[in-house]
Coordinates of C-alpha atoms in Angstrom, one line a residue:
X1 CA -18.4 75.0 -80.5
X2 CA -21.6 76.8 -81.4
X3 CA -22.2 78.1 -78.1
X4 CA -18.6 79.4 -78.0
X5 CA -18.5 80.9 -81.4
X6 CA -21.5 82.8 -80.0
X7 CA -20.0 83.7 -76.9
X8 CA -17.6 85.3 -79.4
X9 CA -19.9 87.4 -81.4
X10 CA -21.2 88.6 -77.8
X11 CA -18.2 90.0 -77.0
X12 CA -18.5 92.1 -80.3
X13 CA -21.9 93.4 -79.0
X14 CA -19.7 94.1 -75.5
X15 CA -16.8 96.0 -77.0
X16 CA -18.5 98.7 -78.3
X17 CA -17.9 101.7 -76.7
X18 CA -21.2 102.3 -75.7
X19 CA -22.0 99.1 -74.3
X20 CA -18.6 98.9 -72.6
X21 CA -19.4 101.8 -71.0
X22 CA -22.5 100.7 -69.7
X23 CA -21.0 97.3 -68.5
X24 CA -18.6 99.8 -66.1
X25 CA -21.7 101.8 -65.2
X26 CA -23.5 99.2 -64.2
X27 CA -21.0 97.5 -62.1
X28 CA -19.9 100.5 -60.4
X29 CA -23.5 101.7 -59.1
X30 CA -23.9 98.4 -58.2
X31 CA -21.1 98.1 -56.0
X32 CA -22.3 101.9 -54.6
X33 CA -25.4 100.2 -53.7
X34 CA -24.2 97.2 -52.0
X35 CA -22.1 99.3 -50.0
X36 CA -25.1 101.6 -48.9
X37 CA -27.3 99.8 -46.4
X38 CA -31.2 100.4 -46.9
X39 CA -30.6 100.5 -51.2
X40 CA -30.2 97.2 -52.8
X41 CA -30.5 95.7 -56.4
X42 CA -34.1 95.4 -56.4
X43 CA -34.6 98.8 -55.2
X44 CA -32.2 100.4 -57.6
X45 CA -33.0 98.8 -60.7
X46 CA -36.7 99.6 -60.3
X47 CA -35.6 103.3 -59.7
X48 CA -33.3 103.2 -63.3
X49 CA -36.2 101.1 -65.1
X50 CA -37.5 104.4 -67.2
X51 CA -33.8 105.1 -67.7
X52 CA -34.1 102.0 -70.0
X53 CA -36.7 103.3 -72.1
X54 CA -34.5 104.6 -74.3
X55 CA -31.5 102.7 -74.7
X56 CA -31.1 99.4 -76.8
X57 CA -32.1 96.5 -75.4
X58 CA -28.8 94.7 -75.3
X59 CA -27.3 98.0 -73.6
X60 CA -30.3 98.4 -70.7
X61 CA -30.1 94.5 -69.5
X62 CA -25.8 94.7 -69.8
X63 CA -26.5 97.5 -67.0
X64 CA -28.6 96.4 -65.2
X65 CA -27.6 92.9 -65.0
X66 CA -24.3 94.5 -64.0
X67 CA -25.9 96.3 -61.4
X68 CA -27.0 93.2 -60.1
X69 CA -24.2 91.0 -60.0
X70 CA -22.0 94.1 -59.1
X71 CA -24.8 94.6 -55.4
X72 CA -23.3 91.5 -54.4
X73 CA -19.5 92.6 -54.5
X74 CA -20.3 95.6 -52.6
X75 CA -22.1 94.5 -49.9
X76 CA -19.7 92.7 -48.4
X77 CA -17.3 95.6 -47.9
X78 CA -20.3 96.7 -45.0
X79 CA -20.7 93.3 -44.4
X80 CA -16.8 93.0 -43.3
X81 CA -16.2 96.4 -42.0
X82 CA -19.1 97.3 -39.9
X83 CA -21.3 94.0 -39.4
X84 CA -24.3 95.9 -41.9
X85 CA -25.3 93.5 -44.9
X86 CA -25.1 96.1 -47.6
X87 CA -26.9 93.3 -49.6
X88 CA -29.6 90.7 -48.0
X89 CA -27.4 88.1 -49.7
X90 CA -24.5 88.8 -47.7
X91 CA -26.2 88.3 -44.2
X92 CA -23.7 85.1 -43.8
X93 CA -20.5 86.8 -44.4
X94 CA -21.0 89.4 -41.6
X95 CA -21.1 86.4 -39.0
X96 CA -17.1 85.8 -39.6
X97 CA -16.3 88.8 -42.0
X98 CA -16.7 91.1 -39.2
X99 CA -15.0 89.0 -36.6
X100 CA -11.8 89.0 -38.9
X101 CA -12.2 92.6 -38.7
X102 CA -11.3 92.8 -35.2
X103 CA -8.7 90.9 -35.5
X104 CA -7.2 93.0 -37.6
X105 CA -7.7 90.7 -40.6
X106 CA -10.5 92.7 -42.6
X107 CA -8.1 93.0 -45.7
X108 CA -7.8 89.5 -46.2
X109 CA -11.4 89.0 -45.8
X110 CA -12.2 91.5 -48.3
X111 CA -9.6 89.9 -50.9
X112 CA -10.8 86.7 -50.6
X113 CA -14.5 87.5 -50.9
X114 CA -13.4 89.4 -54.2
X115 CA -11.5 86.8 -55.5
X116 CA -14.0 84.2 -55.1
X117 CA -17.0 86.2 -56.2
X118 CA -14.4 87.0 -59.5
X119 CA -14.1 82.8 -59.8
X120 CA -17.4 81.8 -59.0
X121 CA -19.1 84.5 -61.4
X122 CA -16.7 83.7 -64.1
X123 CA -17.6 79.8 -63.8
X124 CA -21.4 80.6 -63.5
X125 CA -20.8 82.9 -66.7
X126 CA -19.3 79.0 -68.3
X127 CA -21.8 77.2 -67.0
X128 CA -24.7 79.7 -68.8
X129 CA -23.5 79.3 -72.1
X130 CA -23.7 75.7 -71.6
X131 CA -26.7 74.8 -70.2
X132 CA -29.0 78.0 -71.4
X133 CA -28.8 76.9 -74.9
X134 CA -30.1 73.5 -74.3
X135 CA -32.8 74.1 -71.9
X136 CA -33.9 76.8 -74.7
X137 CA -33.9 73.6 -76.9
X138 CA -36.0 71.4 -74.1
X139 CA -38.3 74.5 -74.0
X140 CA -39.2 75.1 -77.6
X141 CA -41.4 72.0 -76.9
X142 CA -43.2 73.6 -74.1
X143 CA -46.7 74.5 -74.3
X144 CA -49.5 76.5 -72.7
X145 CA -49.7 73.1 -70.1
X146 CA -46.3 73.1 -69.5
X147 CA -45.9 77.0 -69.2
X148 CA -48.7 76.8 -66.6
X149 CA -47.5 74.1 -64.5
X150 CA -43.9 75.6 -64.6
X151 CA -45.8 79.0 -63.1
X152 CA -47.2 77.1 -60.3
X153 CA -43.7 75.5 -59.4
X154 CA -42.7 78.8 -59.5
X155 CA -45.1 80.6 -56.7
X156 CA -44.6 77.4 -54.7
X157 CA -40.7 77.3 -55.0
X158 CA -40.9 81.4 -54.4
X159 CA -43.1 81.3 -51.3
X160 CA -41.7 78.6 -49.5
X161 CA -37.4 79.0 -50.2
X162 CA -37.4 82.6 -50.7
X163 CA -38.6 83.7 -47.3
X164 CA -38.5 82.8 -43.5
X165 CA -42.5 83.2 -42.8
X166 CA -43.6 81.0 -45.3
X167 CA -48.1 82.2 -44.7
X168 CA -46.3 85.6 -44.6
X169 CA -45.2 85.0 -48.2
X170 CA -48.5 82.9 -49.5
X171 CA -50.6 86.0 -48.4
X172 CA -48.3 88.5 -50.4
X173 CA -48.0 86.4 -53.4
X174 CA -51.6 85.9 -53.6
X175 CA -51.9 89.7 -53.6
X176 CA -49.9 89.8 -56.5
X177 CA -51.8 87.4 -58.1
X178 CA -54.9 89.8 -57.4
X179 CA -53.5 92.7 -58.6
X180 CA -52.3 90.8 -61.8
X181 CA -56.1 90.5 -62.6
X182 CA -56.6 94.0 -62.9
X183 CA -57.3 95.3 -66.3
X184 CA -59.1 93.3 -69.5
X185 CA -59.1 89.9 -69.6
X186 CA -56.9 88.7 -72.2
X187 CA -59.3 85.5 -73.7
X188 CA -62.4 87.4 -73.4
X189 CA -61.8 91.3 -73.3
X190 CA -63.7 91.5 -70.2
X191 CA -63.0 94.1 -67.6
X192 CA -62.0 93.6 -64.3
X193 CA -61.7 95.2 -61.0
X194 CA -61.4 98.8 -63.0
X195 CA -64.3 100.5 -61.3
X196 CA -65.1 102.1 -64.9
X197 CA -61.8 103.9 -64.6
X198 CA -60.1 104.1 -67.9
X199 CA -56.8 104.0 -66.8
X200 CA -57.0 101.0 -65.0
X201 CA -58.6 98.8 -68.4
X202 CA -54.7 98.1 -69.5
X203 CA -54.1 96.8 -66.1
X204 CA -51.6 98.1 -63.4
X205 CA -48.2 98.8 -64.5
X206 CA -45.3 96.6 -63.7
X207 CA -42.8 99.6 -63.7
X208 CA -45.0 101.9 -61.3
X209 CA -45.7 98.8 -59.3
X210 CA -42.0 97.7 -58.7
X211 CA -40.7 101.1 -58.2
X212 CA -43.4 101.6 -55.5
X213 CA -43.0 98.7 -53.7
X214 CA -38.9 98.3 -54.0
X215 CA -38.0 102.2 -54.6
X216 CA -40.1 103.9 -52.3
X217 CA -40.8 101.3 -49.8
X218 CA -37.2 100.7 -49.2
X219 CA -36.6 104.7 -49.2
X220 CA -39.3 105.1 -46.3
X221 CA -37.6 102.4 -44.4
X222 CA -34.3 103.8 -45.0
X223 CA -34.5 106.7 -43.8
X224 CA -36.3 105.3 -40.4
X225 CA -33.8 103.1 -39.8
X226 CA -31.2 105.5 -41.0
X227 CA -29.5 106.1 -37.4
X228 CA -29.0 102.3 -36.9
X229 CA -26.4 102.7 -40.2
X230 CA -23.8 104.4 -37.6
X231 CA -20.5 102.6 -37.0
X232 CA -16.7 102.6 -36.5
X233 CA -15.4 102.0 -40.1
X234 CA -12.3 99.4 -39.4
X235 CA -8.6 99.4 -41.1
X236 CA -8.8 97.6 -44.4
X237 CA -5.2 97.0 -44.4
X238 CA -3.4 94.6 -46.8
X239 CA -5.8 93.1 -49.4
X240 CA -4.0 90.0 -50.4
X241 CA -4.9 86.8 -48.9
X242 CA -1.6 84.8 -47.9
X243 CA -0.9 81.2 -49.0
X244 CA -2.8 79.9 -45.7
X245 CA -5.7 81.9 -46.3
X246 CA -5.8 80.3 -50.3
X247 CA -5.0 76.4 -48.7
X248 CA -8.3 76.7 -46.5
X249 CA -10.1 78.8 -48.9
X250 CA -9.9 76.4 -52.0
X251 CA -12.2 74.2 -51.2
X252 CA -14.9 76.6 -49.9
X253 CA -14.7 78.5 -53.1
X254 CA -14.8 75.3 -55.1
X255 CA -17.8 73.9 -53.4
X256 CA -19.9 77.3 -52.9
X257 CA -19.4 77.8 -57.1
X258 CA -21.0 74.1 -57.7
X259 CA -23.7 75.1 -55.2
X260 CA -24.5 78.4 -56.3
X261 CA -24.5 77.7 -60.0
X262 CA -27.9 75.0 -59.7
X263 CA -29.4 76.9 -56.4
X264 CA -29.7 79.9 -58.5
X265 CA -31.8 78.7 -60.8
X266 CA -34.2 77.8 -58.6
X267 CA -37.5 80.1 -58.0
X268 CA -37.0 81.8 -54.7
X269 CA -33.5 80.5 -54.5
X270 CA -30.9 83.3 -55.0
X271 CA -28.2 84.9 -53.1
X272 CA -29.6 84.7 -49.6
X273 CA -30.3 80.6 -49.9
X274 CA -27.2 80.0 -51.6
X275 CA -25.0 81.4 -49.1
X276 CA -26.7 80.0 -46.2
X277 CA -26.6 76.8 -47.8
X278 CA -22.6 77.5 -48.8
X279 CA -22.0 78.7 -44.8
X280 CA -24.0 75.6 -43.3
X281 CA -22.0 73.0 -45.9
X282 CA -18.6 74.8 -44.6
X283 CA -19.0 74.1 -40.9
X284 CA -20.5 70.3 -41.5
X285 CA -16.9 69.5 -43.6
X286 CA -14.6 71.9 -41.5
X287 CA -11.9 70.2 -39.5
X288 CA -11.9 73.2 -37.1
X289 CA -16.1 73.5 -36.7
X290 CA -15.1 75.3 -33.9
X291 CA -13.9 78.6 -35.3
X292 CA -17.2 79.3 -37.6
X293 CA -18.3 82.0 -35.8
X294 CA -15.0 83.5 -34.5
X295 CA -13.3 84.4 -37.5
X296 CA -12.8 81.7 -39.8
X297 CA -11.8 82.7 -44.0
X298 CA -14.2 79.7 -45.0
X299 CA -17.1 81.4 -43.7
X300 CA -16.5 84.3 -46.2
X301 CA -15.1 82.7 -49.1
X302 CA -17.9 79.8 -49.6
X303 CA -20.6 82.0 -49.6
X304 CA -19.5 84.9 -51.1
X305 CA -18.5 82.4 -54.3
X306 CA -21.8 80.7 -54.1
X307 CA -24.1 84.1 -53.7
X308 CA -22.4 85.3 -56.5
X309 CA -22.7 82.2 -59.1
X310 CA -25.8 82.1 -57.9
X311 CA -26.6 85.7 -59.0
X312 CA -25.5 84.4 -62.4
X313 CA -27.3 81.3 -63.0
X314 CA -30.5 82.9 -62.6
X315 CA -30.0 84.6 -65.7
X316 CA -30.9 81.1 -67.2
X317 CA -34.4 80.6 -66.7
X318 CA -35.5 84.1 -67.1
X319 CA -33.9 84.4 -70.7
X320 CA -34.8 80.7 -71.5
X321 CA -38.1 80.0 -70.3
X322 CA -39.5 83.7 -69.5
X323 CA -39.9 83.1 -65.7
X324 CA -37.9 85.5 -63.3
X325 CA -36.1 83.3 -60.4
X326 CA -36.5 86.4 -57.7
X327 CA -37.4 90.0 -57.6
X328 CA -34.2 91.5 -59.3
X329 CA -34.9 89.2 -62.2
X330 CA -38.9 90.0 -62.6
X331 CA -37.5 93.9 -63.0
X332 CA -34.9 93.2 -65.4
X333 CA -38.3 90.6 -67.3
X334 CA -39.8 94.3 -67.0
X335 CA -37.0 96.1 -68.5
X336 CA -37.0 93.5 -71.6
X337 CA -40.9 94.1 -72.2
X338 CA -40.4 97.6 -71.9
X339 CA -37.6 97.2 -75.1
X340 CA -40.8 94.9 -76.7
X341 CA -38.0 91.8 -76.3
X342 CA -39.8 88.9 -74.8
X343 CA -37.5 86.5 -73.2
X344 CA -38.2 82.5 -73.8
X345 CA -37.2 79.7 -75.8
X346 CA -36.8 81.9 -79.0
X347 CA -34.7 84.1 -77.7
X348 CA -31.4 83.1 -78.8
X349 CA -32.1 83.2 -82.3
X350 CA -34.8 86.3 -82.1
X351 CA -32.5 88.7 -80.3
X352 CA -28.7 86.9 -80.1
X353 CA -27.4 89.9 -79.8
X354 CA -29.4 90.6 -76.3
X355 CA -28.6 86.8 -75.3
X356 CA -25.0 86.5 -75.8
X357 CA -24.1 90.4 -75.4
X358 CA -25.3 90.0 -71.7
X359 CA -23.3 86.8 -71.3
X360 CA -20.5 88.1 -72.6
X361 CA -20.9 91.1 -70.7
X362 CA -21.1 89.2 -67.6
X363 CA -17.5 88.1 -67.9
X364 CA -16.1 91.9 -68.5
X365 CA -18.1 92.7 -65.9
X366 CA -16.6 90.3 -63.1
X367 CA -13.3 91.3 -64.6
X368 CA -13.7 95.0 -63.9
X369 CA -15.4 94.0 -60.4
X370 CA -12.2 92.4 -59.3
X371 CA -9.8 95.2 -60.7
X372 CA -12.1 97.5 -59.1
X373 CA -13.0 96.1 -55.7
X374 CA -9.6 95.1 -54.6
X375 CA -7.7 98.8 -55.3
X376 CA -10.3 100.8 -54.2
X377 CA -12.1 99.5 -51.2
X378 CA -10.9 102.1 -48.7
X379 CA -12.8 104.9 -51.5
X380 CA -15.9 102.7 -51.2
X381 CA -15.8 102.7 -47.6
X382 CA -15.9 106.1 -47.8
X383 CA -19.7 106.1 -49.3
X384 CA -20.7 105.3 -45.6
X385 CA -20.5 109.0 -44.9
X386 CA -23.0 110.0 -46.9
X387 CA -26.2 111.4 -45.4
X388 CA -29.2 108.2 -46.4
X389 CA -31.3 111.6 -46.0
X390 CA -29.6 113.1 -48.8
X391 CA -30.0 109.5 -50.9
X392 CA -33.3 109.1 -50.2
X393 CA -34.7 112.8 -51.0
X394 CA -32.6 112.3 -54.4
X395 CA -34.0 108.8 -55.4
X396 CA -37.8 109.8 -54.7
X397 CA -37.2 112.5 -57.0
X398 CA -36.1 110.9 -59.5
X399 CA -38.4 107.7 -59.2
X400 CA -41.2 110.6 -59.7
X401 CA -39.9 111.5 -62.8
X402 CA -39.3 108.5 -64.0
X403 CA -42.4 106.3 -63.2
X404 CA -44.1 109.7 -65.4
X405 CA -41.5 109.2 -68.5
X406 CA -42.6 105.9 -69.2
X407 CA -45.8 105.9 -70.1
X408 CA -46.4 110.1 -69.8
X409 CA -48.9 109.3 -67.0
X410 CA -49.9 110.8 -64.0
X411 CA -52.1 108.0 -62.8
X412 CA -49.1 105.7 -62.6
X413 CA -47.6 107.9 -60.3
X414 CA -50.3 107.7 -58.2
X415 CA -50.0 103.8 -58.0
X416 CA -45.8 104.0 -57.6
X417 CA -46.7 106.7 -54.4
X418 CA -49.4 104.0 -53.1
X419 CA -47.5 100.6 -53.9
X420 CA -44.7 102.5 -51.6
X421 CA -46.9 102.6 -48.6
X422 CA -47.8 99.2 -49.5
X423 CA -43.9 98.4 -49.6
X424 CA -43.5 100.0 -46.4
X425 CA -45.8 98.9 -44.1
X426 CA -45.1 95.2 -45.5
X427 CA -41.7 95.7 -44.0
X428 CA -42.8 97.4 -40.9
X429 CA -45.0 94.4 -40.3
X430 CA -42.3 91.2 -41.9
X431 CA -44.1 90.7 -44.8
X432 CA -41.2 90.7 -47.5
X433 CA -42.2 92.3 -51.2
X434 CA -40.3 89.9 -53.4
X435 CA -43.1 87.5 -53.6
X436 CA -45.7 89.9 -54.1
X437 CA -44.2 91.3 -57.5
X438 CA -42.9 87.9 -58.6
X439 CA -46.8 86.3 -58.9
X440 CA -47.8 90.1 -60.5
X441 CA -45.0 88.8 -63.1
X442 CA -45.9 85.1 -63.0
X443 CA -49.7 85.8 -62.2
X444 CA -50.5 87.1 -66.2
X445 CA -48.1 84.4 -67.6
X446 CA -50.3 81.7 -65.4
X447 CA -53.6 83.2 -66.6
X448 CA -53.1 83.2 -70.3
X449 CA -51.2 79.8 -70.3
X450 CA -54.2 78.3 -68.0
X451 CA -57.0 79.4 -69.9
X452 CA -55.5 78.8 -73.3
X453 CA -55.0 74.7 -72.0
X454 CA -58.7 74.6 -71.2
X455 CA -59.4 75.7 -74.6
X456 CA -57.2 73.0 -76.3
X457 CA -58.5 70.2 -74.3
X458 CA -62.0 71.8 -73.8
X459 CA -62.2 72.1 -70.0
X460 CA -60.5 68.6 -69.1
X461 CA -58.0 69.2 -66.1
X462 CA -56.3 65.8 -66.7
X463 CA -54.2 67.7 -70.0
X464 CA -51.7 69.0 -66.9
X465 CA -50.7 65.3 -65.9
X466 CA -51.1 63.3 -69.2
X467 CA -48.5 65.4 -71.2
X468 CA -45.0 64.5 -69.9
X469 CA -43.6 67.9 -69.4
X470 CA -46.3 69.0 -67.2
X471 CA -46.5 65.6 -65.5
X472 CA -43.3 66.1 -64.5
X473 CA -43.3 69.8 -63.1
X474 CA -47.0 68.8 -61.4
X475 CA -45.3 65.9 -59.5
X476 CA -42.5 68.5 -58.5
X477 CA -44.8 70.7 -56.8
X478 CA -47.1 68.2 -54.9
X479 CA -43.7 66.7 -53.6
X480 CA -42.6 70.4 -52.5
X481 CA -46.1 70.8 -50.9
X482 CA -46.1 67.7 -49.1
X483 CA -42.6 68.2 -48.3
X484 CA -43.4 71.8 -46.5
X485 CA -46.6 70.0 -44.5
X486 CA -44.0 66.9 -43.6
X487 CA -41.4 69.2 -42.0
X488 CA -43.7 71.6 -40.3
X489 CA -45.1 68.9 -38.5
X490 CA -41.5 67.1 -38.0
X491 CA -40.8 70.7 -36.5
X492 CA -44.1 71.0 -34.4
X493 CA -43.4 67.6 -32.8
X494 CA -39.8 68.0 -31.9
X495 CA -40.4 71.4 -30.1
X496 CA -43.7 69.3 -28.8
X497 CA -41.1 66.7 -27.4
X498 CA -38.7 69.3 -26.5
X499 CA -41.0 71.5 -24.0
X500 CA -42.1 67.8 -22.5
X501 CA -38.6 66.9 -21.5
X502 CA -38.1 70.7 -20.2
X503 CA -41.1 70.4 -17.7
X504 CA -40.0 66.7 -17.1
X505 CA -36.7 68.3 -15.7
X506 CA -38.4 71.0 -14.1
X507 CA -41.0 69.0 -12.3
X508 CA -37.6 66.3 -11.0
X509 CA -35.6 69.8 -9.9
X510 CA -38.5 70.6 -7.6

């Protein structure tokens, strides 16, 4: 009952005015977003980060957590319509979204993604103020050892789920890890890769960094790509799923909210695993496998419910433990240090108001979502006509002045303009960015937390295995590393035993 009588005083935090009207702000340039192909959550929230810098704290993470969960709504409306994932994690939905479409049945679609996104969210929101609170309670016990080998789980989890090139990802994490060094050490007050610059002794800057990588990376790419955005916009049509779309849709939603919910929690997990996992679980239980591809409602409404409970859950160990699950999260970790609010196991009692006003705001949120997305999906269709030109010229502009009102320095805009290059070339060449900004997060957490276990147990390695916490989270990682070097050699020796049987054939043919 304590966790509900908090929920309550959240929902005092939510309802006033200001905060309410930050919880419809939120959610409606998030849904903007997730309609426009080449902006997404991680680019926009780094673009509105020196927004932030003056607003409470409970107010600047209500919006941009709304912004957030509110990407995922709209980008299945492009998604649907035209086959163009407004949102990465809504890759899956275009497969049978968009075939529904040409049958005429792109309303439907569009209702039932709504309404499961509305029941998965809400049931993820449950879930939160269930299981936050007593992880937060597991957590208080954590220390230095613990936060360490939690860090590590972390850049291994992030590297190897979050992306499809899994070196790809190791090389841009450990970039982040290098550029986390920059600045004074923190034990010893020694300086590090500043070339006797004085602006570089406090280290690189998270904001300038993010909005670099995210907001002007994905701008440059944008507005390359811009003419593949083009597109008959189909009829939306009636909304409403009927009864037979709700009989085969029940058990998708049900199913993608109980895999979305723990998925999300997992470093490097997120939308994008969540719904493929949701879309591959669908066709293994379907009694008609067979129309996965071709237009089936399961294929939208599993992994629409599961990318958005998913986008929920991860909430949980970034306000509980201090670790961001994906990029969107390390932002909004940036956004909270920015308001000198420092997420962990204290956070609950230090700053309830931040804690429970976001959860609470979660639930408004998904409520407005719903109201909003299912009225009003032929105005955000609309959006499509929009020049990315236009969008793009507008967001530099204001990424410029932003990056500057943060800290009132030029220098930092210097590093936003070059860690855009940076952004852009990584995607010109498949490297992805999220993993690169996660270990700049985790890479100063790991530092301080490594160092400061030497100290206790006066250079003995052994204090990572021998405390049962760490022991624990150690043995997690070897068995994801070994797991990783199993399958790639599983994978190496079927397509081995494959190309054998093919020249087999080919040698009996001739």
């Amino acid at each position: 009952m304590d966790a509900l009588g908090s929920l309550l005083e959240g929902f005092d935090v939510v309802f006033q005015p200001q905060n309410l009207l930050f919880v419809v702000l939120g959610v409606v340039i998030g849904t903007v977003i997730g309609v426009l192909p080449g902006l997404g959550p991680t680019a926009t929230i780094a673009l509105l980060l020196p927004i932030t810098f003056g607003m409470r704290p409970e107010s600047a993470i209500i919006m941009l957590a709304g912004v957030y969960y509110g990407s995922m709504y709209g980008g299945t409306i492009t998604s649907v319509l035209l086959r163009i994932p407004g949102e990465a994690a809504t890759a899956v939905t275009a497969i049978d979204g968009y075939e529904m479409t040409r049958q005429g049945r792109s309303g439907p679609a569009l209702g039932i993604a709504a309404f499961g996104s509305f029941i998965g969210g809400t049931v993820a929101v449950l879930g939160l103020v269930f299981v936050a609170p007593q992880l937060a309670a597991v957590a208080v016990r954590f220390g230095p050892p613990e936060f360490a080998a939690l860090t590590v789980l972390g850049l291994v989890l992030v590297t190897y789920l979050g992306t499809r090139s899994t070196y790809k990802s190791v090389l841009a994490a450990l970039l982040g890890l290098l550029l986390a060094t920059v600045g004074q050490d923190t034990i010893s007050g020694t300086s590090r890769f500043t070339f006797d610059n004085p602006d570089l002794f406090s280290g690189l800057d998270l904001v300038a960094i993010a909005m670099g990588v995210f907001g002007v990376g994905e701008i440059l790419h944008a507005l390359e790509d811009r003419n593949r955005q083009g597109g008959r916009i189909g009829a939306v049509g009636r909304i409403l799923p009927t009864r037979a779309d709700w009989a085969r849709s029940r058990g998708p939603i049900a199913r993608g909210t109980l895999l979305g919910f723990p998925i999300g929690m997992l470093p490097g997990g997120g939308g994008v695993m969540s719904s493929l996992t949701s879309y591959a679980v669908e066709k293994k239980v379907a009694t008609r496998p067979e129309e996965f591809g071709r237009g089936a409602i399961e294929g939208v409404a599993g992994p629409e419910t599961a990318n958005n409970a998913s986008s929920i859950s991860a909430f949980i160990p970034l306000l509980t433990l201090g670790l961001p699950s994906n990029a969107v999260l390390a932002l909004i970790l940036g956004a909270l240090m920015i308001q000198d609010v420092t997420p962990g196991p204290s956070m609950i009692t230090d700053h309830p108001e931040v804690f429970w006003g976001v959860v609470a705001s979660m639930v408004i949120g998904n409520i407005i979502l719903l109201v909003l997305n299912v009225p009003l999906v032929g105005l955000f269709v609309q959006l499509l006509r929009v020049r990315m030109g236009v969008i793009g010229a507008m967001a530099l502009l204001i990424s410029m002045i932003g990056v500057y009102t943060v800290n009132g320095s030029t220098f930092d805009m210097m590093v936003m303009l070059g860690a855009g290059v940076l952004g852009y070339l990584m995607r010109k060449t498949g490297f992805e960015a999220a993993p690169l900004v996660l270990a700049f997060v985790l890479g100063a957490i790991l530092e301080t937390a490594f160092r400061q276990s030497m100290l206790t147990s006066g250079g003995d390695v052994s204090i990572f295995v021998t405390r049962p916490f760490s022991g624990a989270l150690v043995a997690c990682t070897v068995l994801v590393l070994v797991g990783t070097v199993v399958g790639a050699v599983l994978r190496r020796r079927r397509g081995d035993s494959t190309g054998v049987l093919t020249r087999t054939k080919q040698m009996a043919e001739d």
